[in-house]
Amino acid sequence: VGNVCYIRLDQEYSTGKSIEKDLKNMMIQWGIPRSMMIVDSDGLGSYLESYLNGIKEFHGGTRPINSEYDNLKSECAFKLAELINNRQLRIICSEAQRERIIEEMGVLKQDHIDADTRKKGIISKEKMKEILGFSPDYLDMLIMAMFFRIRPIPQKARAKLQTM
């Protein structure tokens, strides 16, 4: 599976019900298996799994898969940085989205960098918002997408994705 990200849905504001409807339509239109759809369970997506059985909930503050990281979000953020640094990620988006994504990437910074004994982590979302003046929503989306790069993709879902 390639590392190409398409920004298919981009809304300034959404209600929980509209998110549910839009995700259902997107999964149908683009043939995305529920097992390959991830939602931010700390935000509006916290209830979606109960309506869209089989989708993944992203709990950024939970235990990472690899114990060298502070939490799951940090582990995914380091994976994102790795793909970007190795020029292994392509994002299909508008010029306005591109500018915003670049701006948001600028706040993806390692926290407690001088501590040799600490686990790897990133600065808090609050610090990111303070620097940017807004929420890093594209960055959050890209970080959550890395869940599927640090965790093996189920064989059934992988087969479906390869036929897309």
PDB file of C-alpha atoms in Angstrom:
ATOM      1  CA  VAL A   1       0.000   0.000   0.000  1.00  0.00           C
ATOM      2  CA  GLY A   2       1.455   3.362  -1.012  1.00  0.00           C
ATOM      3  CA  ASN A   3       1.944   6.389   1.169  1.00  0.00           C
ATOM      4  CA  VAL A   4      -0.436   8.671  -0.700  1.00  0.00           C
ATOM      5  CA  CYS A   5      -2.919  10.793   1.222  1.00  0.00           C
ATOM      6  CA  TYR A   6      -5.946  12.243  -0.546  1.00  0.00           C
ATOM      7  CA  ILE A   7      -7.842  14.972   1.259  1.00  0.00           C
ATOM      8  CA  ARG A   8     -11.298  13.991   0.079  1.00  0.00           C
ATOM      9  CA  LEU A   9     -13.330  15.797   2.711  1.00  0.00           C
ATOM     10  CA  ASP A  10     -12.488  19.193   4.131  1.00  0.00           C
ATOM     11  CA  GLN A  11     -14.992  21.157   6.171  1.00  0.00           C
ATOM     12  CA  GLU A  12     -14.549  24.151   8.444  1.00  0.00           C
ATOM     13  CA  TYR A  13     -17.309  22.959  10.790  1.00  0.00           C
ATOM     14  CA  SER A  14     -19.244  19.710  11.068  1.00  0.00           C
ATOM     15  CA  THR A  15     -21.860  18.286  13.359  1.00  0.00           C
ATOM     16  CA  GLY A  16     -21.497  14.760  14.673  1.00  0.00           C
ATOM     17  CA  LYS A  17     -24.365  13.584  12.466  1.00  0.00           C
ATOM     18  CA  SER A  18     -22.857  15.135   9.323  1.00  0.00           C
ATOM     19  CA  ILE A  19     -19.489  13.502  10.080  1.00  0.00           C
ATOM     20  CA  GLU A  20     -21.179  10.113  10.350  1.00  0.00           C
ATOM     21  CA  LYS A  21     -23.045  10.631   7.042  1.00  0.00           C
ATOM     22  CA  ASP A  22     -19.964  11.960   5.237  1.00  0.00           C
ATOM     23  CA  LEU A  23     -17.774   9.077   6.427  1.00  0.00           C
ATOM     24  CA  LYS A  24     -20.357   6.505   5.331  1.00  0.00           C
ATOM     25  CA  ASN A  25     -20.583   8.120   1.886  1.00  0.00           C
ATOM     26  CA  MET A  26     -16.795   8.380   1.561  1.00  0.00           C
ATOM     27  CA  MET A  27     -16.251   4.728   2.492  1.00  0.00           C
ATOM     28  CA  ILE A  28     -18.837   3.665  -0.088  1.00  0.00           C
ATOM     29  CA  GLN A  29     -17.643   6.016  -2.852  1.00  0.00           C
ATOM     30  CA  TRP A  30     -13.949   5.212  -2.490  1.00  0.00           C
ATOM     31  CA  GLY A  31     -14.254   1.566  -1.376  1.00  0.00           C
ATOM     32  CA  ILE A  32     -12.565   2.148   1.961  1.00  0.00           C
ATOM     33  CA  PRO A  33     -12.982  -0.805   4.331  1.00  0.00           C
ATOM     34  CA  ARG A  34     -14.208   0.152   7.785  1.00  0.00           C
ATOM     35  CA  SER A  35     -11.084  -1.447   9.231  1.00  0.00           C
ATOM     36  CA  MET A  36      -9.038   1.211   7.401  1.00  0.00           C
ATOM     37  CA  MET A  37     -11.045   4.221   8.641  1.00  0.00           C
ATOM     38  CA  ILE A  38      -9.763   5.946  11.767  1.00  0.00           C
ATOM     39  CA  VAL A  39     -11.457   8.704  13.782  1.00  0.00           C
ATOM     40  CA  ASP A  40     -10.212  10.939  16.554  1.00  0.00           C
ATOM     41  CA  SER A  41     -11.971   9.495  19.566  1.00  0.00           C
ATOM     42  CA  ASP A  42     -10.930  12.469  21.689  1.00  0.00           C
ATOM     43  CA  GLY A  43     -12.996  14.828  19.515  1.00  0.00           C
ATOM     44  CA  LEU A  44     -16.317  14.597  17.668  1.00  0.00           C
ATOM     45  CA  GLY A  45     -15.388  11.094  16.554  1.00  0.00           C
ATOM     46  CA  SER A  46     -15.758   9.741  20.091  1.00  0.00           C
ATOM     47  CA  TYR A  47     -19.166   8.218  19.386  1.00  0.00           C
ATOM     48  CA  LEU A  48     -18.721   7.185  15.737  1.00  0.00           C
ATOM     49  CA  GLU A  49     -17.579   3.612  16.321  1.00  0.00           C
ATOM     50  CA  SER A  50     -20.950   2.802  17.867  1.00  0.00           C
ATOM     51  CA  TYR A  51     -22.657   3.876  14.592  1.00  0.00           C
ATOM     52  CA  LEU A  52     -19.995   2.705  12.153  1.00  0.00           C
ATOM     53  CA  ASN A  53     -19.002  -0.674  13.562  1.00  0.00           C
ATOM     54  CA  GLY A  54     -15.506  -1.761  12.638  1.00  0.00           C
ATOM     55  CA  ILE A  55     -13.866   1.640  12.243  1.00  0.00           C
ATOM     56  CA  LYS A  56     -10.800   2.368  14.358  1.00  0.00           C
ATOM     57  CA  GLU A  57     -10.848   4.856  17.191  1.00  0.00           C
ATOM     58  CA  PHE A  58      -7.658   6.824  17.747  1.00  0.00           C
ATOM     59  CA  HIS A  59      -6.861   7.447  21.408  1.00  0.00           C
ATOM     60  CA  GLY A  60      -3.663   9.501  21.187  1.00  0.00           C
ATOM     61  CA  GLY A  61      -2.872   9.422  24.879  1.00  0.00           C
ATOM     62  CA  THR A  62      -2.966   5.645  25.166  1.00  0.00           C
ATOM     63  CA  ARG A  63      -0.046   3.268  25.429  1.00  0.00           C
ATOM     64  CA  PRO A  64       2.136   3.142  22.312  1.00  0.00           C
ATOM     65  CA  ILE A  65       2.819  -0.047  20.384  1.00  0.00           C
ATOM     66  CA  ASN A  66       6.587   0.535  20.803  1.00  0.00           C
ATOM     67  CA  SER A  67       7.522   1.340  24.406  1.00  0.00           C
ATOM     68  CA  GLU A  68      10.197   3.912  23.478  1.00  0.00           C
ATOM     69  CA  TYR A  69       7.434   6.541  22.958  1.00  0.00           C
ATOM     70  CA  ASP A  70       5.360   8.549  25.446  1.00  0.00           C
ATOM     71  CA  ASN A  71       2.049   7.538  23.885  1.00  0.00           C
ATOM     72  CA  LEU A  72       0.386   6.392  20.664  1.00  0.00           C
ATOM     73  CA  LYS A  73       0.155   9.915  19.216  1.00  0.00           C
ATOM     74  CA  SER A  74       3.889  10.483  19.698  1.00  0.00           C
ATOM     75  CA  GLU A  75       4.706   7.154  18.073  1.00  0.00           C
ATOM     76  CA  CYS A  76       2.521   8.000  15.075  1.00  0.00           C
ATOM     77  CA  ALA A  77       4.011  11.522  14.873  1.00  0.00           C
ATOM     78  CA  PHE A  78       7.554  10.132  14.755  1.00  0.00           C
ATOM     79  CA  LYS A  79       6.478   7.752  11.977  1.00  0.00           C
ATOM     80  CA  LEU A  80       5.010  10.714  10.071  1.00  0.00           C
ATOM     81  CA  ALA A  81       8.269  12.651  10.491  1.00  0.00           C
ATOM     82  CA  GLU A  82      10.218   9.620   9.246  1.00  0.00           C
ATOM     83  CA  LEU A  83       8.111   9.342   6.083  1.00  0.00           C
ATOM     84  CA  ILE A  84       8.374  13.092   5.445  1.00  0.00           C
ATOM     85  CA  ASN A  85      12.136  13.179   6.025  1.00  0.00           C
ATOM     86  CA  ASN A  86      12.587  10.225   3.669  1.00  0.00           C
ATOM     87  CA  ARG A  87      10.275  11.834   1.099  1.00  0.00           C
ATOM     88  CA  GLN A  88       7.979   8.805   1.248  1.00  0.00           C
ATOM     89  CA  LEU A  89       4.667  10.604   1.666  1.00  0.00           C
ATOM     90  CA  ARG A  90       2.603  12.271  -1.021  1.00  0.00           C
ATOM     91  CA  ILE A  91      -0.388  14.434  -0.148  1.00  0.00           C
ATOM     92  CA  ILE A  92      -2.944  15.217  -2.864  1.00  0.00           C
ATOM     93  CA  CYS A  93      -4.547  18.528  -1.928  1.00  0.00           C
ATOM     94  CA  SER A  94      -5.357  22.054  -3.042  1.00  0.00           C
ATOM     95  CA  GLU A  95      -2.789  24.864  -2.934  1.00  0.00           C
ATOM     96  CA  ALA A  96      -4.543  26.443   0.078  1.00  0.00           C
ATOM     97  CA  GLN A  97      -4.489  23.105   1.906  1.00  0.00           C
ATOM     98  CA  ARG A  98      -0.831  22.654   0.995  1.00  0.00           C
ATOM     99  CA  GLU A  99       0.095  26.002   2.559  1.00  0.00           C
ATOM    100  CA  ARG A 100      -1.828  25.187   5.725  1.00  0.00           C
ATOM    101  CA  ILE A 101      -0.295  21.697   5.962  1.00  0.00           C
ATOM    102  CA  ILE A 102       3.214  23.134   5.632  1.00  0.00           C
ATOM    103  CA  GLU A 103       2.428  25.658   8.364  1.00  0.00           C
ATOM    104  CA  GLU A 104       1.063  22.943  10.640  1.00  0.00           C
ATOM    105  CA  MET A 105       4.051  20.658   9.998  1.00  0.00           C
ATOM    106  CA  GLY A 106       6.204  23.424  11.421  1.00  0.00           C
ATOM    107  CA  VAL A 107       4.844  22.745  14.915  1.00  0.00           C
ATOM    108  CA  LEU A 108       5.578  19.021  14.837  1.00  0.00           C
ATOM    109  CA  LYS A 109       8.402  19.160  17.344  1.00  0.00           C
ATOM    110  CA  GLN A 110       9.952  16.709  19.735  1.00  0.00           C
ATOM    111  CA  ASP A 111       9.359  17.403  23.422  1.00  0.00           C
ATOM    112  CA  HIS A 112      11.899  16.929  26.229  1.00  0.00           C
ATOM    113  CA  ILE A 113      14.647  16.617  23.627  1.00  0.00           C
ATOM    114  CA  ASP A 114      17.484  17.055  26.136  1.00  0.00           C
ATOM    115  CA  ALA A 115      16.381  14.283  28.487  1.00  0.00           C
ATOM    116  CA  ASP A 116      18.348  11.126  27.729  1.00  0.00           C
ATOM    117  CA  THR A 117      16.234   8.882  29.923  1.00  0.00           C
ATOM    118  CA  ARG A 118      12.770  10.008  28.824  1.00  0.00           C
ATOM    119  CA  LYS A 119      10.671   8.339  26.199  1.00  0.00           C
ATOM    120  CA  LYS A 120      10.216  10.097  22.848  1.00  0.00           C
ATOM    121  CA  GLY A 121       7.316  12.514  22.728  1.00  0.00           C
ATOM    122  CA  ILE A 122       5.992  15.548  20.876  1.00  0.00           C
ATOM    123  CA  ILE A 123       4.942  18.950  22.177  1.00  0.00           C
ATOM    124  CA  SER A 124       1.353  19.159  23.370  1.00  0.00           C
ATOM    125  CA  LYS A 125      -1.529  20.139  21.117  1.00  0.00           C
ATOM    126  CA  GLU A 126      -2.054  23.164  23.375  1.00  0.00           C
ATOM    127  CA  LYS A 127       1.503  24.342  22.609  1.00  0.00           C
ATOM    128  CA  MET A 128       0.888  23.729  18.911  1.00  0.00           C
ATOM    129  CA  LYS A 129      -2.302  25.831  19.055  1.00  0.00           C
ATOM    130  CA  GLU A 130      -0.436  28.557  20.918  1.00  0.00           C
ATOM    131  CA  ILE A 131       2.255  28.707  18.211  1.00  0.00           C
ATOM    132  CA  LEU A 132      -0.151  28.505  15.259  1.00  0.00           C
ATOM    133  CA  GLY A 133      -3.108  30.423  16.633  1.00  0.00           C
ATOM    134  CA  PHE A 134      -5.435  27.600  15.502  1.00  0.00           C
ATOM    135  CA  SER A 135      -5.867  23.860  15.849  1.00  0.00           C
ATOM    136  CA  PRO A 136      -3.507  21.729  13.702  1.00  0.00           C
ATOM    137  CA  ASP A 137      -6.302  19.674  12.144  1.00  0.00           C
ATOM    138  CA  TYR A 138      -4.425  18.502   9.041  1.00  0.00           C
ATOM    139  CA  LEU A 139      -1.445  17.515  11.177  1.00  0.00           C
ATOM    140  CA  ASP A 140      -3.766  15.553  13.487  1.00  0.00           C
ATOM    141  CA  MET A 141      -5.241  13.749  10.476  1.00  0.00           C
ATOM    142  CA  LEU A 142      -1.799  12.835   9.129  1.00  0.00           C
ATOM    143  CA  ILE A 143      -0.614  11.661  12.554  1.00  0.00           C
ATOM    144  CA  MET A 144      -3.688   9.440  12.963  1.00  0.00           C
ATOM    145  CA  ALA A 145      -3.156   7.971   9.498  1.00  0.00           C
ATOM    146  CA  MET A 146       0.238   6.690  10.663  1.00  0.00           C
ATOM    147  CA  PHE A 147      -1.576   4.245  12.932  1.00  0.00           C
ATOM    148  CA  PHE A 148      -1.834   2.008   9.876  1.00  0.00           C
ATOM    149  CA  ARG A 149       1.915   2.325   9.257  1.00  0.00           C
ATOM    150  CA  ILE A 150       3.007   1.346  12.773  1.00  0.00           C
ATOM    151  CA  ARG A 151       0.467  -1.427  13.153  1.00  0.00           C
ATOM    152  CA  PRO A 152       0.094  -4.293  10.698  1.00  0.00           C
ATOM    153  CA  ILE A 153      -2.848  -3.978   8.305  1.00  0.00           C
ATOM    154  CA  PRO A 154      -5.236  -6.970   8.451  1.00  0.00           C
ATOM    155  CA  GLN A 155      -4.739  -9.260   5.436  1.00  0.00           C
ATOM    156  CA  LYS A 156      -8.360  -8.908   4.268  1.00  0.00           C
ATOM    157  CA  ALA A 157      -8.164  -5.092   4.274  1.00  0.00           C
ATOM    158  CA  ARG A 158      -4.757  -5.139   2.554  1.00  0.00           C
ATOM    159  CA  ALA A 159      -6.127  -7.283  -0.280  1.00  0.00           C
ATOM    160  CA  LYS A 160      -9.061  -4.908  -0.772  1.00  0.00           C
ATOM    161  CA  LEU A 161      -6.808  -1.838  -0.805  1.00  0.00           C
ATOM    162  CA  GLN A 162      -4.485  -3.350  -3.404  1.00  0.00           C
ATOM    163  CA  THR A 163      -7.392  -3.745  -5.823  1.00  0.00           C
ATOM    164  CA  MET A 164      -8.335  -0.045  -5.550  1.00  0.00           C
TER     165      MET A 164
END
